PDB file of C-alpha atoms in Angstrom:
ATOM      1  CA  MET A   1      -2.778  67.387 152.494  1.00  0.00           C
ATOM      2  CA  GLY A   2      -2.785  70.306 150.085  1.00  0.00           C
ATOM      3  CA  SER A   3      -5.856  72.214 149.025  1.00  0.00           C
ATOM      4  CA  SER A   4      -9.165  70.405 148.960  1.00  0.00           C
ATOM      5  CA  THR A   5     -10.674  69.590 145.576  1.00  0.00           C
ATOM      6  CA  THR A   6     -13.746  67.703 144.478  1.00  0.00           C
ATOM      7  CA  GLY A   7     -13.541  64.653 142.225  1.00  0.00           C
ATOM      8  CA  ALA A   8     -15.912  63.520 139.508  1.00  0.00           C
ATOM      9  CA  GLY A   9     -18.090  61.804 142.098  1.00  0.00           C
ATOM     10  CA  GLY A  10     -18.504  65.016 144.102  1.00  0.00           C
ATOM     11  CA  GLU A  11     -16.306  63.852 146.960  1.00  0.00           C
ATOM     12  CA  SER A  12     -13.836  66.303 148.493  1.00  0.00           C
ATOM     13  CA  SER A  13     -10.287  65.117 149.137  1.00  0.00           C
ATOM     14  CA  GLU A  14     -10.722  66.221 152.753  1.00  0.00           C
ATOM     15  CA  ASP A  15     -13.489  63.645 153.114  1.00  0.00           C
ATOM     16  CA  ARG A  16     -10.865  60.952 152.663  1.00  0.00           C
ATOM     17  CA  ILE A  17      -8.923  62.018 155.768  1.00  0.00           C
ATOM     18  CA  VAL A  18     -10.098  60.515 159.070  1.00  0.00           C
ATOM     19  CA  THR A  19      -8.681  61.319 162.503  1.00  0.00           C
ATOM     20  CA  VAL A  20      -8.267  58.084 164.476  1.00  0.00           C
ATOM     21  CA  SER A  21      -8.619  57.820 168.236  1.00  0.00           C
ATOM     22  CA  SER A  22      -6.802  54.524 168.877  1.00  0.00           C
ATOM     23  CA  TRP A  23      -4.571  51.846 167.412  1.00  0.00           C
ATOM     24  CA  ARG A  24      -7.594  49.548 167.148  1.00  0.00           C
ATOM     25  CA  GLU A  25      -9.562  52.061 165.101  1.00  0.00           C
ATOM     26  CA  LEU A  26      -6.596  52.578 162.778  1.00  0.00           C
ATOM     27  CA  ASP A  27      -5.963  48.856 162.421  1.00  0.00           C
ATOM     28  CA  ASP A  28      -9.623  48.195 161.601  1.00  0.00           C
ATOM     29  CA  ALA A  29      -9.650  51.019 159.045  1.00  0.00           C
ATOM     30  CA  ILE A  30      -6.544  49.670 157.314  1.00  0.00           C
ATOM     31  CA  SER A  31      -8.031  46.176 157.218  1.00  0.00           C
ATOM     32  CA  GLU A  32     -11.242  47.499 155.710  1.00  0.00           C
ATOM     33  CA  VAL A  33      -9.527  49.144 152.715  1.00  0.00           C
ATOM     34  CA  SER A  34      -6.760  46.616 152.130  1.00  0.00           C
ATOM     35  CA  GLY A  35      -8.307  43.260 152.934  1.00  0.00           C
ATOM     36  CA  PRO A  36      -8.433  40.343 150.477  1.00  0.00           C
ATOM     37  CA  ARG A  37     -10.587  40.967 147.392  1.00  0.00           C
ATOM     38  CA  GLY A  38     -11.699  37.399 146.818  1.00  0.00           C
ATOM     39  CA  PRO A  39     -10.164  34.748 144.570  1.00  0.00           C
ATOM     40  CA  HIS A  40      -7.762  35.769 141.839  1.00  0.00           C
ATOM     41  CA  PRO A  41      -9.192  35.221 138.327  1.00  0.00           C
ATOM     42  CA  ARG A  42      -6.249  32.923 137.595  1.00  0.00           C
ATOM     43  CA  GLY A  43      -6.678  30.926 140.784  1.00  0.00           C
ATOM     44  CA  GLY A  44      -5.424  31.400 144.342  1.00  0.00           C
ATOM     45  CA  PRO A  45      -5.984  34.331 146.697  1.00  0.00           C
ATOM     46  CA  SER A  46      -6.072  37.917 145.474  1.00  0.00           C
ATOM     47  CA  HIS A  47      -3.607  40.124 147.321  1.00  0.00           C
ATOM     48  CA  SER A  48      -4.262  43.720 148.326  1.00  0.00           C
ATOM     49  CA  ALA A  49      -3.478  46.375 145.718  1.00  0.00           C
ATOM     50  CA  VAL A  50      -3.198  49.184 148.292  1.00  0.00           C
ATOM     51  CA  VAL A  51       0.195  50.760 148.914  1.00  0.00           C
ATOM     52  CA  PHE A  52       0.982  52.992 151.882  1.00  0.00           C
ATOM     53  CA  ARG A  53       3.018  56.023 152.785  1.00  0.00           C
ATOM     54  CA  GLY A  54       3.452  57.659 156.184  1.00  0.00           C
ATOM     55  CA  ARG A  55       4.393  61.148 157.349  1.00  0.00           C
ATOM     56  CA  SER A  56       5.727  61.835 160.821  1.00  0.00           C
ATOM     57  CA  ARG A  57       4.658  65.487 161.180  1.00  0.00           C
ATOM     58  CA  PRO A  58       2.854  68.300 159.321  1.00  0.00           C
ATOM     59  CA  PRO A  59       2.845  69.532 156.662  1.00  0.00           C
ATOM     60  CA  HIS A  60       1.755  66.173 155.283  1.00  0.00           C
ATOM     61  CA  SER A  61       2.995  66.770 151.760  1.00  0.00           C
ATOM     62  CA  HIS A  62       4.363  64.177 149.357  1.00  0.00           C
ATOM     63  CA  LEU A  63       6.923  66.172 147.408  1.00  0.00           C
ATOM     64  CA  SER A  64       9.491  64.195 145.483  1.00  0.00           C
ATOM     65  CA  GLY A  65      13.150  64.734 146.285  1.00  0.00           C
ATOM     66  CA  LEU A  66      13.506  66.565 142.991  1.00  0.00           C
ATOM     67  CA  ALA A  67      10.661  68.984 143.747  1.00  0.00           C
ATOM     68  CA  ARG A  68      12.226  69.731 147.142  1.00  0.00           C
ATOM     69  CA  LEU A  69      15.094  71.399 145.291  1.00  0.00           C
ATOM     70  CA  ALA A  70      12.593  74.150 144.351  1.00  0.00           C
ATOM     71  CA  GLY A  71      13.496  76.722 141.721  1.00  0.00           C
ATOM     72  CA  GLU A  72      13.831  75.399 138.172  1.00  0.00           C
ATOM     73  CA  TYR A  73      14.103  71.815 139.354  1.00  0.00           C
ATOM     74  CA  PRO A  74      12.640  70.201 136.179  1.00  0.00           C
ATOM     75  CA  ALA A  75      15.634  71.468 134.213  1.00  0.00           C
ATOM     76  CA  VAL A  76      18.019  69.858 136.708  1.00  0.00           C
ATOM     77  CA  GLU A  77      16.590  66.325 136.483  1.00  0.00           C
ATOM     78  CA  ARG A  78      18.440  65.305 133.324  1.00  0.00           C
ATOM     79  CA  HIS A  79      21.785  66.558 134.694  1.00  0.00           C
ATOM     80  CA  LEU A  80      21.323  64.745 138.000  1.00  0.00           C
ATOM     81  CA  ILE A  81      20.634  61.435 136.286  1.00  0.00           C
ATOM     82  CA  ARG A  82      23.417  61.803 133.715  1.00  0.00           C
ATOM     83  CA  ASN A  83      26.068  62.559 136.313  1.00  0.00           C
ATOM     84  CA  PHE A  84      24.815  59.936 138.728  1.00  0.00           C
ATOM     85  CA  ARG A  85      25.132  57.289 136.016  1.00  0.00           C
ATOM     86  CA  LYS A  86      28.552  58.580 135.034  1.00  0.00           C
ATOM     87  CA  TYR A  87      30.055  58.469 138.509  1.00  0.00           C
ATOM     88  CA  ALA A  88      28.200  55.407 139.780  1.00  0.00           C
ATOM     89  CA  HIS A  89      28.743  53.221 136.719  1.00  0.00           C
ATOM     90  CA  ARG A  90      30.352  50.421 138.764  1.00  0.00           C
ATOM     91  CA  GLN A  91      27.092  50.067 140.705  1.00  0.00           C
ATOM     92  CA  ALA A  92      25.016  49.404 137.583  1.00  0.00           C
ATOM     93  CA  PRO A  93      21.598  48.236 138.899  1.00  0.00           C
ATOM     94  CA  GLY A  94      20.169  47.137 135.552  1.00  0.00           C
ATOM     95  CA  PRO A  95      19.907  48.279 131.930  1.00  0.00           C
ATOM     96  CA  THR A  96      16.921  50.672 132.070  1.00  0.00           C
ATOM     97  CA  ILE A  97      16.551  54.298 133.109  1.00  0.00           C
ATOM     98  CA  TRP A  98      14.081  53.076 135.744  1.00  0.00           C
ATOM     99  CA  ASP A  99      16.758  50.892 137.337  1.00  0.00           C
ATOM    100  CA  TRP A 100      19.026  53.921 137.605  1.00  0.00           C
ATOM    101  CA  LEU A 101      16.262  56.104 139.032  1.00  0.00           C
ATOM    102  CA  ALA A 102      15.501  53.454 141.648  1.00  0.00           C
ATOM    103  CA  LEU A 103      19.173  53.203 142.591  1.00  0.00           C
ATOM    104  CA  GLY A 104      19.494  56.975 142.855  1.00  0.00           C
ATOM    105  CA  GLN A 105      16.325  57.278 144.936  1.00  0.00           C
ATOM    106  CA  HIS A 106      17.544  54.551 147.256  1.00  0.00           C
ATOM    107  CA  HIS A 107      20.770  56.443 147.923  1.00  0.00           C
ATOM    108  CA  GLY A 108      19.251  59.897 148.337  1.00  0.00           C
ATOM    109  CA  LEU A 109      19.551  61.342 144.827  1.00  0.00           C
ATOM    110  CA  PRO A 110      16.775  63.897 144.188  1.00  0.00           C
ATOM    111  CA  THR A 111      14.459  62.192 141.685  1.00  0.00           C
ATOM    112  CA  ARG A 112      10.840  62.478 140.593  1.00  0.00           C
ATOM    113  CA  LEU A 113      10.085  59.212 142.390  1.00  0.00           C
ATOM    114  CA  VAL A 114       8.087  58.942 145.624  1.00  0.00           C
ATOM    115  CA  ASP A 115       8.364  55.962 147.994  1.00  0.00           C
ATOM    116  CA  TRP A 116       5.487  53.712 149.043  1.00  0.00           C
ATOM    117  CA  THR A 117       5.249  50.276 150.597  1.00  0.00           C
ATOM    118  CA  PHE A 118       2.830  47.366 150.468  1.00  0.00           C
ATOM    119  CA  SER A 119       3.111  47.124 154.258  1.00  0.00           C
ATOM    120  CA  PRO A 120       1.032  49.553 156.355  1.00  0.00           C
ATOM    121  CA  LEU A 121       3.211  48.617 159.343  1.00  0.00           C
ATOM    122  CA  VAL A 122       6.362  49.693 157.525  1.00  0.00           C
ATOM    123  CA  ALA A 123       4.752  53.015 156.600  1.00  0.00           C
ATOM    124  CA  LEU A 124       3.588  53.454 160.195  1.00  0.00           C
ATOM    125  CA  HIS A 125       7.095  52.793 161.462  1.00  0.00           C
ATOM    126  CA  PHE A 126       8.498  55.745 159.532  1.00  0.00           C
ATOM    127  CA  ALA A 127       5.479  57.852 160.528  1.00  0.00           C
ATOM    128  CA  THR A 128       6.025  57.210 164.261  1.00  0.00           C
ATOM    129  CA  ALA A 129       9.790  56.748 164.731  1.00  0.00           C
ATOM    130  CA  VAL A 130      10.431  60.494 165.106  1.00  0.00           C
ATOM    131  CA  TRP A 131       8.703  63.688 166.261  1.00  0.00           C
ATOM    132  CA  PRO A 132       6.639  62.007 169.023  1.00  0.00           C
ATOM    133  CA  HIS A 133       4.767  65.198 169.910  1.00  0.00           C
ATOM    134  CA  ASP A 134       3.559  65.920 166.373  1.00  0.00           C
ATOM    135  CA  GLU A 135       0.585  64.542 164.484  1.00  0.00           C
ATOM    136  CA  ALA A 136       1.417  61.814 161.966  1.00  0.00           C
ATOM    137  CA  MET A 137      -0.461  60.677 158.886  1.00  0.00           C
ATOM    138  CA  LEU A 138      -0.852  57.420 156.997  1.00  0.00           C
ATOM    139  CA  ILE A 139      -2.100  57.386 153.410  1.00  0.00           C
ATOM    140  CA  GLY A 140      -3.202  54.387 151.366  1.00  0.00           C
ATOM    141  CA  LEU A 141      -3.431  54.414 147.574  1.00  0.00           C
ATOM    142  CA  ASP A 142      -5.254  51.851 145.420  1.00  0.00           C
ATOM    143  CA  CYS A 143      -2.572  51.303 142.789  1.00  0.00           C
ATOM    144  CA  GLU A 144      -4.759  48.968 140.746  1.00  0.00           C
ATOM    145  CA  ALA A 145      -7.396  51.687 140.408  1.00  0.00           C
ATOM    146  CA  ALA A 146      -4.712  54.296 139.697  1.00  0.00           C
ATOM    147  CA  HIS A 147      -3.392  52.144 136.866  1.00  0.00           C
ATOM    148  CA  ARG A 148      -6.815  52.038 135.222  1.00  0.00           C
ATOM    149  CA  LEU A 149      -6.108  55.675 134.317  1.00  0.00           C
ATOM    150  CA  LEU A 150      -2.892  54.830 132.481  1.00  0.00           C
ATOM    151  CA  PRO A 151      -2.519  55.538 128.761  1.00  0.00           C
ATOM    152  CA  GLY A 152      -3.250  52.577 126.510  1.00  0.00           C
ATOM    153  CA  PRO A 153       0.337  51.502 125.726  1.00  0.00           C
ATOM    154  CA  LEU A 154       1.246  51.175 129.421  1.00  0.00           C
ATOM    155  CA  ARG A 155      -2.073  49.584 130.311  1.00  0.00           C
ATOM    156  CA  GLU A 156      -1.435  46.955 127.614  1.00  0.00           C
ATOM    157  CA  VAL A 157       1.873  46.000 129.231  1.00  0.00           C
ATOM    158  CA  LEU A 158       0.200  45.359 132.592  1.00  0.00           C
ATOM    159  CA  ASP A 159      -2.686  43.477 131.027  1.00  0.00           C
ATOM    160  CA  HIS A 160      -0.352  41.287 128.999  1.00  0.00           C
ATOM    161  CA  GLU A 161       1.586  40.331 132.131  1.00  0.00           C
ATOM    162  CA  GLY A 162      -1.509  40.053 134.330  1.00  0.00           C
ATOM    163  CA  ALA A 163       0.272  42.336 136.787  1.00  0.00           C
ATOM    164  CA  VAL A 164      -0.830  45.051 139.199  1.00  0.00           C
ATOM    165  CA  LEU A 165       2.526  46.856 139.263  1.00  0.00           C
ATOM    166  CA  PHE A 166       5.260  47.415 136.732  1.00  0.00           C
ATOM    167  CA  THR A 167       8.798  46.155 136.940  1.00  0.00           C
ATOM    168  CA  THR A 168      11.548  48.413 135.607  1.00  0.00           C
ATOM    169  CA  GLU A 169      11.781  46.226 132.496  1.00  0.00           C
ATOM    170  CA  MET A 170       8.026  46.419 131.879  1.00  0.00           C
ATOM    171  CA  LEU A 171       8.042  50.218 132.116  1.00  0.00           C
ATOM    172  CA  ALA A 172      10.978  50.441 129.726  1.00  0.00           C
ATOM    173  CA  ARG A 173       9.053  48.574 127.013  1.00  0.00           C
ATOM    174  CA  ARG A 174       6.896  51.637 126.355  1.00  0.00           C
ATOM    175  CA  ALA A 175       8.948  54.323 128.118  1.00  0.00           C
ATOM    176  CA  PRO A 176      12.685  53.721 127.547  1.00  0.00           C
ATOM    177  CA  ASP A 177      13.441  57.271 128.742  1.00  0.00           C
ATOM    178  CA  LEU A 178      11.692  60.046 130.631  1.00  0.00           C
ATOM    179  CA  ASP A 179      10.849  62.026 127.504  1.00  0.00           C
ATOM    180  CA  SER A 180       8.907  59.123 126.014  1.00  0.00           C
ATOM    181  CA  PHE A 181       7.295  58.509 129.421  1.00  0.00           C
ATOM    182  CA  GLY A 182       5.938  62.065 129.480  1.00  0.00           C
ATOM    183  CA  LYS A 183       4.752  61.948 125.875  1.00  0.00           C
ATOM    184  CA  LEU A 184       2.413  59.051 126.681  1.00  0.00           C
ATOM    185  CA  ALA A 185       0.225  61.374 128.768  1.00  0.00           C
ATOM    186  CA  GLY A 186      -3.013  62.834 127.487  1.00  0.00           C
ATOM    187  CA  ALA A 187      -4.677  65.974 128.831  1.00  0.00           C
ATOM    188  CA  GLU A 188      -3.642  65.171 132.415  1.00  0.00           C
ATOM    189  CA  PRO A 189      -0.560  63.488 133.861  1.00  0.00           C
ATOM    190  CA  PHE A 190      -0.723  59.858 134.934  1.00  0.00           C
ATOM    191  CA  LEU A 191       0.841  58.065 137.877  1.00  0.00           C
ATOM    192  CA  ALA A 192       2.727  54.793 137.358  1.00  0.00           C
ATOM    193  CA  LEU A 193       3.852  52.570 140.232  1.00  0.00           C
ATOM    194  CA  PHE A 194       6.608  49.998 139.992  1.00  0.00           C
ATOM    195  CA  GLU A 195       8.590  47.661 142.192  1.00  0.00           C
ATOM    196  CA  PRO A 196      12.307  48.511 142.252  1.00  0.00           C
ATOM    197  CA  PRO A 197      14.931  45.823 141.742  1.00  0.00           C
ATOM    198  CA  SER A 198      16.126  44.171 144.960  1.00  0.00           C
ATOM    199  CA  LEU A 199      19.197  46.361 145.294  1.00  0.00           C
ATOM    200  CA  ASP A 200      19.719  45.352 148.919  1.00  0.00           C
ATOM    201  CA  GLU A 201      17.929  43.939 151.950  1.00  0.00           C
ATOM    202  CA  ARG A 202      16.242  47.217 152.823  1.00  0.00           C
ATOM    203  CA  ILE A 203      14.164  47.256 149.668  1.00  0.00           C
ATOM    204  CA  VAL A 204      13.111  43.660 150.272  1.00  0.00           C
ATOM    205  CA  THR A 205      12.283  43.985 153.973  1.00  0.00           C
ATOM    206  CA  GLN A 206      10.409  47.246 153.450  1.00  0.00           C
ATOM    207  CA  SER A 207       8.268  45.929 150.550  1.00  0.00           C
ATOM    208  CA  SER A 208       9.246  48.978 148.563  1.00  0.00           C
ATOM    209  CA  VAL A 209       7.143  50.470 145.763  1.00  0.00           C
ATOM    210  CA  LEU A 210       7.981  53.607 143.779  1.00  0.00           C
ATOM    211  CA  SER A 211       5.676  56.005 141.951  1.00  0.00           C
ATOM    212  CA  ALA A 212       6.456  58.320 139.053  1.00  0.00           C
ATOM    213  CA  LEU A 213       4.293  61.078 137.601  1.00  0.00           C
ATOM    214  CA  SER A 214       4.489  61.663 133.865  1.00  0.00           C
ATOM    215  CA  ASP A 215       4.710  65.428 134.445  1.00  0.00           C
ATOM    216  CA  VAL A 216       7.598  66.248 136.761  1.00  0.00           C
ATOM    217  CA  THR A 217       6.094  69.669 137.567  1.00  0.00           C
ATOM    218  CA  TRP A 218       3.025  68.113 139.196  1.00  0.00           C
ATOM    219  CA  PRO A 219       3.324  67.387 142.930  1.00  0.00           C
ATOM    220  CA  VAL A 220       1.881  64.034 143.965  1.00  0.00           C
ATOM    221  CA  GLU A 221      -0.712  65.716 146.184  1.00  0.00           C
ATOM    222  CA  ARG A 222      -2.096  67.595 143.189  1.00  0.00           C
ATOM    223  CA  TRP A 223      -2.670  64.285 141.421  1.00  0.00           C
ATOM    224  CA  LEU A 224      -4.174  62.751 144.574  1.00  0.00           C
ATOM    225  CA  ASN A 225      -6.494  65.706 145.077  1.00  0.00           C
ATOM    226  CA  ALA A 226      -7.666  65.318 141.481  1.00  0.00           C
ATOM    227  CA  HIS A 227      -8.573  61.679 142.215  1.00  0.00           C
ATOM    228  CA  PRO A 228      -9.935  61.608 145.787  1.00  0.00           C
ATOM    229  CA  ASP A 229     -11.724  58.296 145.241  1.00  0.00           C
ATOM    230  CA  LEU A 230      -8.422  56.410 144.830  1.00  0.00           C
ATOM    231  CA  TRP A 231      -6.937  56.910 148.285  1.00  0.00           C
ATOM    232  CA  TRP A 232      -7.579  57.082 152.021  1.00  0.00           C
ATOM    233  CA  ALA A 233      -5.738  58.927 154.778  1.00  0.00           C
ATOM    234  CA  TRP A 234      -5.704  58.800 158.565  1.00  0.00           C
ATOM    235  CA  ARG A 235      -4.520  61.535 160.914  1.00  0.00           C
ATOM    236  CA  ILE A 236      -2.751  60.090 163.928  1.00  0.00           C
ATOM    237  CA  PRO A 237      -2.738  62.461 166.952  1.00  0.00           C
ATOM    238  CA  PRO A 238       0.344  62.394 169.232  1.00  0.00           C
ATOM    239  CA  GLU A 239      -1.314  60.239 171.905  1.00  0.00           C
ATOM    240  CA  VAL A 240      -2.349  57.650 169.309  1.00  0.00           C
ATOM    241  CA  LYS A 241       1.055  57.933 167.668  1.00  0.00           C
ATOM    242  CA  ALA A 242       2.634  56.792 170.949  1.00  0.00           C
ATOM    243  CA  GLU A 243       0.236  53.834 171.137  1.00  0.00           C
ATOM    244  CA  VAL A 244       0.990  52.847 167.534  1.00  0.00           C
ATOM    245  CA  ARG A 245       4.707  53.108 168.192  1.00  0.00           C
ATOM    246  CA  GLU A 246       4.416  50.799 171.201  1.00  0.00           C
ATOM    247  CA  ARG A 247       2.476  48.227 169.173  1.00  0.00           C
ATOM    248  CA  LEU A 248       5.047  48.322 166.378  1.00  0.00           C
ATOM    249  CA  ASP A 249       7.930  47.853 168.801  1.00  0.00           C
ATOM    250  CA  GLN A 250       6.152  44.880 170.359  1.00  0.00           C
ATOM    251  CA  ALA A 251       5.742  43.371 166.892  1.00  0.00           C
ATOM    252  CA  GLY A 252       9.414  43.885 166.021  1.00  0.00           C
ATOM    253  CA  ILE A 253       8.717  46.548 163.379  1.00  0.00           C
ATOM    254  CA  THR A 254      11.800  48.582 164.258  1.00  0.00           C
ATOM    255  CA  GLU A 255      14.870  50.125 162.649  1.00  0.00           C
ATOM    256  CA  ARG A 256      16.812  46.984 163.494  1.00  0.00           C
ATOM    257  CA  ALA A 257      14.489  44.901 161.307  1.00  0.00           C
ATOM    258  CA  LEU A 258      13.717  47.385 158.527  1.00  0.00           C
ATOM    259  CA  LEU A 259      17.208  48.864 158.090  1.00  0.00           C
ATOM    260  CA  PRO A 260      19.428  45.757 158.203  1.00  0.00           C
ATOM    261  CA  GLY A 261      22.991  46.536 159.245  1.00  0.00           C
ATOM    262  CA  LEU A 262      24.723  48.666 161.810  1.00  0.00           C
ATOM    263  CA  ASP A 263      22.962  51.876 160.740  1.00  0.00           C
ATOM    264  CA  GLY A 264      19.584  50.367 161.603  1.00  0.00           C
ATOM    265  CA  LEU A 265      20.858  48.910 164.847  1.00  0.00           C
ATOM    266  CA  ALA A 266      22.283  52.281 165.911  1.00  0.00           C
ATOM    267  CA  ALA A 267      19.058  54.100 164.957  1.00  0.00           C
ATOM    268  CA  TRP A 268      16.977  51.628 166.969  1.00  0.00           C
ATOM    269  CA  LEU A 269      19.187  51.977 170.054  1.00  0.00           C
ATOM    270  CA  ARG A 270      19.230  55.766 169.730  1.00  0.00           C
ATOM    271  CA  ARG A 271      15.431  55.919 169.670  1.00  0.00           C
ATOM    272  CA  TYR A 272      15.029  53.282 172.375  1.00  0.00           C
ATOM    273  CA  TYR A 273      17.223  55.133 174.855  1.00  0.00           C
ATOM    274  CA  SER A 274      16.150  58.677 173.949  1.00  0.00           C
ATOM    275  CA  PRO A 275      12.437  58.439 173.048  1.00  0.00           C
ATOM    276  CA  GLU A 276      11.732  62.123 173.701  1.00  0.00           C
ATOM    277  CA  VAL A 277      14.434  63.384 171.363  1.00  0.00           C
ATOM    278  CA  CYS A 278      13.400  64.575 167.912  1.00  0.00           C
ATOM    279  CA  LEU A 279      16.062  63.094 165.672  1.00  0.00           C
ATOM    280  CA  GLU A 280      16.014  65.432 162.708  1.00  0.00           C
ATOM    281  CA  HIS A 281      18.760  63.604 160.868  1.00  0.00           C
ATOM    282  CA  GLN A 282      16.615  60.460 160.733  1.00  0.00           C
ATOM    283  CA  GLY A 283      14.213  62.211 158.409  1.00  0.00           C
ATOM    284  CA  ASP A 284      10.524  62.936 158.715  1.00  0.00           C
ATOM    285  CA  GLU A 285       9.356  60.953 155.732  1.00  0.00           C
ATOM    286  CA  CYS A 286       7.789  57.708 155.701  1.00  0.00           C
ATOM    287  CA  ALA A 287       8.277  54.896 153.370  1.00  0.00           C
ATOM    288  CA  PRO A 288      11.190  52.771 152.384  1.00  0.00           C
ATOM    289  CA  GLY A 289      14.404  54.088 150.989  1.00  0.00           C
ATOM    290  CA  THR A 290      17.453  55.620 152.542  1.00  0.00           C
ATOM    291  CA  THR A 291      18.357  55.744 156.225  1.00  0.00           C
ATOM    292  CA  GLY A 292      15.068  56.205 157.922  1.00  0.00           C
ATOM    293  CA  ASN A 293      13.142  57.953 155.343  1.00  0.00           C
ATOM    294  CA  ALA A 294      11.461  56.468 152.497  1.00  0.00           C
TER     295      ALA A 294
END
C-alpha cells in the first residue's frame, strides 16, 4: 500500500498489513480492532469508530476519483464542481458544498472524496465480488483517532455535538467551501470523515462514510503511511478470497442487497452464473458508492 514509512512510535506502515489464511482468522482480526469499547460516557453502549475499505486486486491504492484524472487535476476540481452544480441543479442534495460533493461522488463525478463504510462485510463484498484470482485487501481506519489530529475549529464542532463523524452541515460550519477547508490545515494536511446525506437506499444499506483530505494533492495512502498507528490492513489471498465470498453470499451480503434495484439484481445474477469471469465494468474498488464500486 504505497511506500513504507515509520510513524512517531517507530512502527512501519508495512507492520500494519497482515496476510490472513482463513475467513475465521480475518473475522477474529476484524472483531479485535472494531469490537465494543465499553460504555459510552453519556450512557448506553459505545459503537465502533473503525471504518473499512476494500480493494479487489493490486495495486491496493486509495486514490480519489479526482487524483485518477492525473495531470493537473487539482486545477480541474473547481470546474468539475461548478459545472456539476449547474447542470444537476434539480437534484439539489442540500445547501452545503459537502452535500454537492457527496452527490457527485455517489454518481461517479471525480472528487477528492474517498469511500469507506462502517460495515466490514460491505467492504469485503466489494473486495471479493470481482477478480477472483487476484489478492484482495481490507483496510480499517480508526476515525475517532484520526479526528484527534484535526485543527481546533473542526475539533470543537465534533466535541460540541459529542459526535465521532461530521455531517455535511457540521463540516460547513467551519469550512463552507474547499478553500476555507484547506486553510484550516497546519504544517500537514488533515483527514476529515463525514456521513453523506441519505441520497438513496444504497448509501443507507452500505453504511457509507466519506473522507476528505485538506490538501487535494496528497493521496490518501501518503496520509495513512504518515500515521501507521491509526489503521490496520489484511491481505486476502485468492483461496481465502473465495472462502470469504462464499460466507458473504450465505449471509446475504450480495449485490442484490447492497445495490437495491434492477442494477444490483442484474449484477448479482451475472456474478452468480459466471463466477470465473472478471467483470471489469463492475469496478475494482471497494466501498459504497456507484454501481459496484465505492
